[in-house]
PDB file of C-alpha atoms and ligand atoms in Angstrom:
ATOM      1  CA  UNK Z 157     174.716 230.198 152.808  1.00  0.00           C
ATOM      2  CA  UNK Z 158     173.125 233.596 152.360  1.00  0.00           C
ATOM      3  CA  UNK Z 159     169.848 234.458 153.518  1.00  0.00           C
ATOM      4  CA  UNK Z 160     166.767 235.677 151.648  1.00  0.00           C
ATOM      5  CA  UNK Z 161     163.893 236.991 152.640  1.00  0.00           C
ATOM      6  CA  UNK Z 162     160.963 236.524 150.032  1.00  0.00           C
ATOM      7  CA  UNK Z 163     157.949 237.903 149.740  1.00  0.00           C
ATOM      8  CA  UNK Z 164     155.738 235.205 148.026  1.00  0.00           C
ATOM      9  CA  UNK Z 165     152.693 235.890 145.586  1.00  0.00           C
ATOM     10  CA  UNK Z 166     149.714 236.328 147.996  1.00  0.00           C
ATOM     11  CA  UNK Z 167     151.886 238.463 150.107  1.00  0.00           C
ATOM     12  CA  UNK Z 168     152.979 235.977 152.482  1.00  0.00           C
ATOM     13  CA  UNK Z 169     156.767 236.347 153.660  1.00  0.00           C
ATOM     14  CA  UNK Z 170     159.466 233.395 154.359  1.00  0.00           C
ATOM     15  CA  UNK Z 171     163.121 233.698 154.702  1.00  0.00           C
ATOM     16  CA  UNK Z 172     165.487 231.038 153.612  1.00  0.00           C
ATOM     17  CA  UNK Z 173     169.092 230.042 152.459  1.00  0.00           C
ATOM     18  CA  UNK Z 174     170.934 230.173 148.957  1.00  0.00           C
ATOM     19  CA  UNK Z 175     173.577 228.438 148.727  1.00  0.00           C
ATOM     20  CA  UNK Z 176     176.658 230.845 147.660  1.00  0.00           C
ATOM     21  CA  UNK Z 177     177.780 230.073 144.263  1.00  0.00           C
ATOM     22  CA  UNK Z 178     174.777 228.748 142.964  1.00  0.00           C
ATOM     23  CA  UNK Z 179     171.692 230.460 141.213  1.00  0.00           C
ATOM     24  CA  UNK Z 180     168.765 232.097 143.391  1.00  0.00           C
ATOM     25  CA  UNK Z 181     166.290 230.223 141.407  1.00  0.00           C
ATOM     26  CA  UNK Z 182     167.408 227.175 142.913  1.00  0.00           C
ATOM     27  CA  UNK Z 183     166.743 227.895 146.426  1.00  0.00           C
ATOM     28  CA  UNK Z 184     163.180 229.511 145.419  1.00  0.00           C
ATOM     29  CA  UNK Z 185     162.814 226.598 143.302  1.00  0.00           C
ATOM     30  CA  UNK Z 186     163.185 224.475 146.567  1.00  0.00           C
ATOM     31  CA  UNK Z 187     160.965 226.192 148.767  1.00  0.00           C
ATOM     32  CA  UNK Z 188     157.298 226.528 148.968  1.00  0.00           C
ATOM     33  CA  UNK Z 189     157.336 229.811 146.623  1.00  0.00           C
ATOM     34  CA  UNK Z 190     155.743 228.638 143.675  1.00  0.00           C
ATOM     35  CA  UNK Z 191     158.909 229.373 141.241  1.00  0.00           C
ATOM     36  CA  UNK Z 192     159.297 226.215 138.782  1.00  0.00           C
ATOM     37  CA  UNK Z 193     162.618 226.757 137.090  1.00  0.00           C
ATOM     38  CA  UNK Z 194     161.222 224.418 134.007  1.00  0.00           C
ATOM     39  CA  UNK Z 195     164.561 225.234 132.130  1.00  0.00           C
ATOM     40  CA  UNK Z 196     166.770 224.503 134.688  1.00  0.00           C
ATOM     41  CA  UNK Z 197     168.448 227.895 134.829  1.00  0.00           C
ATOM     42  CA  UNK Z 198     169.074 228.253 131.061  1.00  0.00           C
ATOM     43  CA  UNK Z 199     167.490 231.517 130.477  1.00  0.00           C
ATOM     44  CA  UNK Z 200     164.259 230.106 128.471  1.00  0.00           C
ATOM     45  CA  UNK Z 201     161.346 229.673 130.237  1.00  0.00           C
ATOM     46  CA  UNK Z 202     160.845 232.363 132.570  1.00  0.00           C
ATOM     47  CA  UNK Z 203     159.151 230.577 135.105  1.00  0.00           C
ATOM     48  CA  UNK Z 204     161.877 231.878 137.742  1.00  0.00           C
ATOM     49  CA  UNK Z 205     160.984 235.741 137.295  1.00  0.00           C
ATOM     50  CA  UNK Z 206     161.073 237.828 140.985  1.00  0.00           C
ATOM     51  CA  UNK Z 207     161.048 241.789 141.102  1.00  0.00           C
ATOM     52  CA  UNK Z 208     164.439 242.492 143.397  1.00  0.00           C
ATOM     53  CA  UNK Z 209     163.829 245.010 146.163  1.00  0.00           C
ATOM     54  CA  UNK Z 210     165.639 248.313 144.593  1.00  0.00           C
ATOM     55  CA  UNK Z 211     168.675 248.562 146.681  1.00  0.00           C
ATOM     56  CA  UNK Z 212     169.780 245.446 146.068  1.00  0.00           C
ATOM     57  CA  UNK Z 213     168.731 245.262 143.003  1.00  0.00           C
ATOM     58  CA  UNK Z 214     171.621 248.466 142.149  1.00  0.00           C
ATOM     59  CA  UNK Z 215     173.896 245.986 143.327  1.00  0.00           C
ATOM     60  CA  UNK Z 216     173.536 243.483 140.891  1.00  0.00           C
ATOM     61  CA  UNK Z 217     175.107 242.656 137.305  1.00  0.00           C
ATOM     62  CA  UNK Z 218     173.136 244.091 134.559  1.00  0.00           C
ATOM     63  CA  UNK Z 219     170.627 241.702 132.692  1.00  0.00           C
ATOM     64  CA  UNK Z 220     172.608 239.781 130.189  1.00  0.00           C
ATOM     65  CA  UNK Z 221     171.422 239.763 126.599  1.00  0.00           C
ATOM     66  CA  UNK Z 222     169.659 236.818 127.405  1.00  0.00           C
ATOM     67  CA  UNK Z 223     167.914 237.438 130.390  1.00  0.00           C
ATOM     68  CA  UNK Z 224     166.937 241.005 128.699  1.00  0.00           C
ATOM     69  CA  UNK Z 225     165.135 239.096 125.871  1.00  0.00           C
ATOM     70  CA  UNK Z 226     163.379 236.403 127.816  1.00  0.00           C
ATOM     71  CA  UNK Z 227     161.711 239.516 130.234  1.00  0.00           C
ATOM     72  CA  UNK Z 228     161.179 241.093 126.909  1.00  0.00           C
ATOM     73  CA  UNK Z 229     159.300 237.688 125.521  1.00  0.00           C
ATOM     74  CA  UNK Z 230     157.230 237.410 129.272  1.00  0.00           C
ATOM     75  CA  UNK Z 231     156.313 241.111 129.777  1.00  0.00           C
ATOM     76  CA  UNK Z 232     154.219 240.716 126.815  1.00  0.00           C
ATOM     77  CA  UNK Z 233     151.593 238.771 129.324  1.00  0.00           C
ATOM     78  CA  UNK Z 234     152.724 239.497 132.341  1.00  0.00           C
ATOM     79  CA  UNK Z 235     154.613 243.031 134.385  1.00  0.00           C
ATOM     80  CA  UNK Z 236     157.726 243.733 134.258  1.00  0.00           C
ATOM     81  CA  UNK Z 237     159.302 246.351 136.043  1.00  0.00           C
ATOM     82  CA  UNK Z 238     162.955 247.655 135.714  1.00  0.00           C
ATOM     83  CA  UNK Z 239     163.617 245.654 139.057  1.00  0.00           C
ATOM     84  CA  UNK Z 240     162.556 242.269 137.271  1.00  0.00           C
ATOM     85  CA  UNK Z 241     165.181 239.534 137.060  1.00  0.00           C
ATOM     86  CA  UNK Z 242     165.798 236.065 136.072  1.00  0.00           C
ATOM     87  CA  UNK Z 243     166.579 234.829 139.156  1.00  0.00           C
ATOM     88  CA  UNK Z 244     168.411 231.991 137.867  1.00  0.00           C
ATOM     89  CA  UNK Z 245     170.790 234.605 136.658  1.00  0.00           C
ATOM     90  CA  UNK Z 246     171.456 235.439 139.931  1.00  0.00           C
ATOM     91  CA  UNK Z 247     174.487 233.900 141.402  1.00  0.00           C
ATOM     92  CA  UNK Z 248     174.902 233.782 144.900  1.00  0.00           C
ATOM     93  CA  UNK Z 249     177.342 235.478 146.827  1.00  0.00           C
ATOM     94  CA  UNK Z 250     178.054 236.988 150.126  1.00  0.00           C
ATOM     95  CA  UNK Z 251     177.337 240.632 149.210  1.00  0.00           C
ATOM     96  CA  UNK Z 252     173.469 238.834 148.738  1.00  0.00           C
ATOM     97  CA  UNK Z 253     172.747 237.982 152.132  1.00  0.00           C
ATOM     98  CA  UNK Z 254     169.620 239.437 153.031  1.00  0.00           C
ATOM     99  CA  UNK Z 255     168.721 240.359 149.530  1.00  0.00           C
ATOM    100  CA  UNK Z 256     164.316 241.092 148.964  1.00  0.00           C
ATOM    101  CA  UNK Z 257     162.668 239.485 146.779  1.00  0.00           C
ATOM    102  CA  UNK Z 258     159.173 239.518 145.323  1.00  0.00           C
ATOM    103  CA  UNK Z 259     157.859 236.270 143.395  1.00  0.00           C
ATOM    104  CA  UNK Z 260     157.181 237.716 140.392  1.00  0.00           C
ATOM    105  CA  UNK Z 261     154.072 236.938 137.792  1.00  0.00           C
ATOM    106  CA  UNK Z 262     154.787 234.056 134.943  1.00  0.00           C
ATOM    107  CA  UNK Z 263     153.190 233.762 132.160  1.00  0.00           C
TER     108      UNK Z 263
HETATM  109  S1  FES A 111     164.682 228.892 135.225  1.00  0.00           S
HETATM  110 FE1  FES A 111     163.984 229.160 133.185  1.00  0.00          FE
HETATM  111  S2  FES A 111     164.420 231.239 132.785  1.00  0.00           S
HETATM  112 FE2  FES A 111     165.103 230.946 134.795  1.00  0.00          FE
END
């Protein structure tokens, strides 16, 4: 497990526990943070979007074509920043633990 510390929509903090190997959006998805996941992870609804704190946001993979166009499609109603991810395209690992997050705005 890694831990994450998130920083939910009306500013309230919690910290909790990804499981390593799997998407982040599954672990926000199953805590009290508001983020839905309605695609299940498949890059197409947008309903997982969190800004990344910006050092650990450096240390992640670059946005895949995919995950590029969906931010594209949702930053038409809603901010995106250059620290906005699909955090179902976020795969766990232990180079994660502690990672920031920020609950991010869906349209
Ligand atoms: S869960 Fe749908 S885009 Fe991430």
């Amino acid at each position: 497990m890694a831990e994450v510390r998130v920083t939910n929509r009306d500013g309230s903090g919690l910290a909790l526990d990804a499981a390593e190997g799997r998407p982040l959006m599954e672990a926000l998805r199953d805590a009290p943070t508001g983020v839905e996941g309605t695609c299940g992870g498949e890059c197409a609804c947008g309903t997982c979007h969190v800004y990344i704190d910006a050092p650990w946001a450096a240390k992640l993979p670059p946005r895949s074509e995919d995950e590029q166009m969906m931010l594209e499609a949702i930053g038409e109603l809603v901010e995106v920043r250059p620290t906005s991810r699909l955090s179902c395209q976020i795969r766990m690992n232990p180079e994660l633990a502690g990672i920031a997050v920020e609950i991010g705005p869906v349209p």
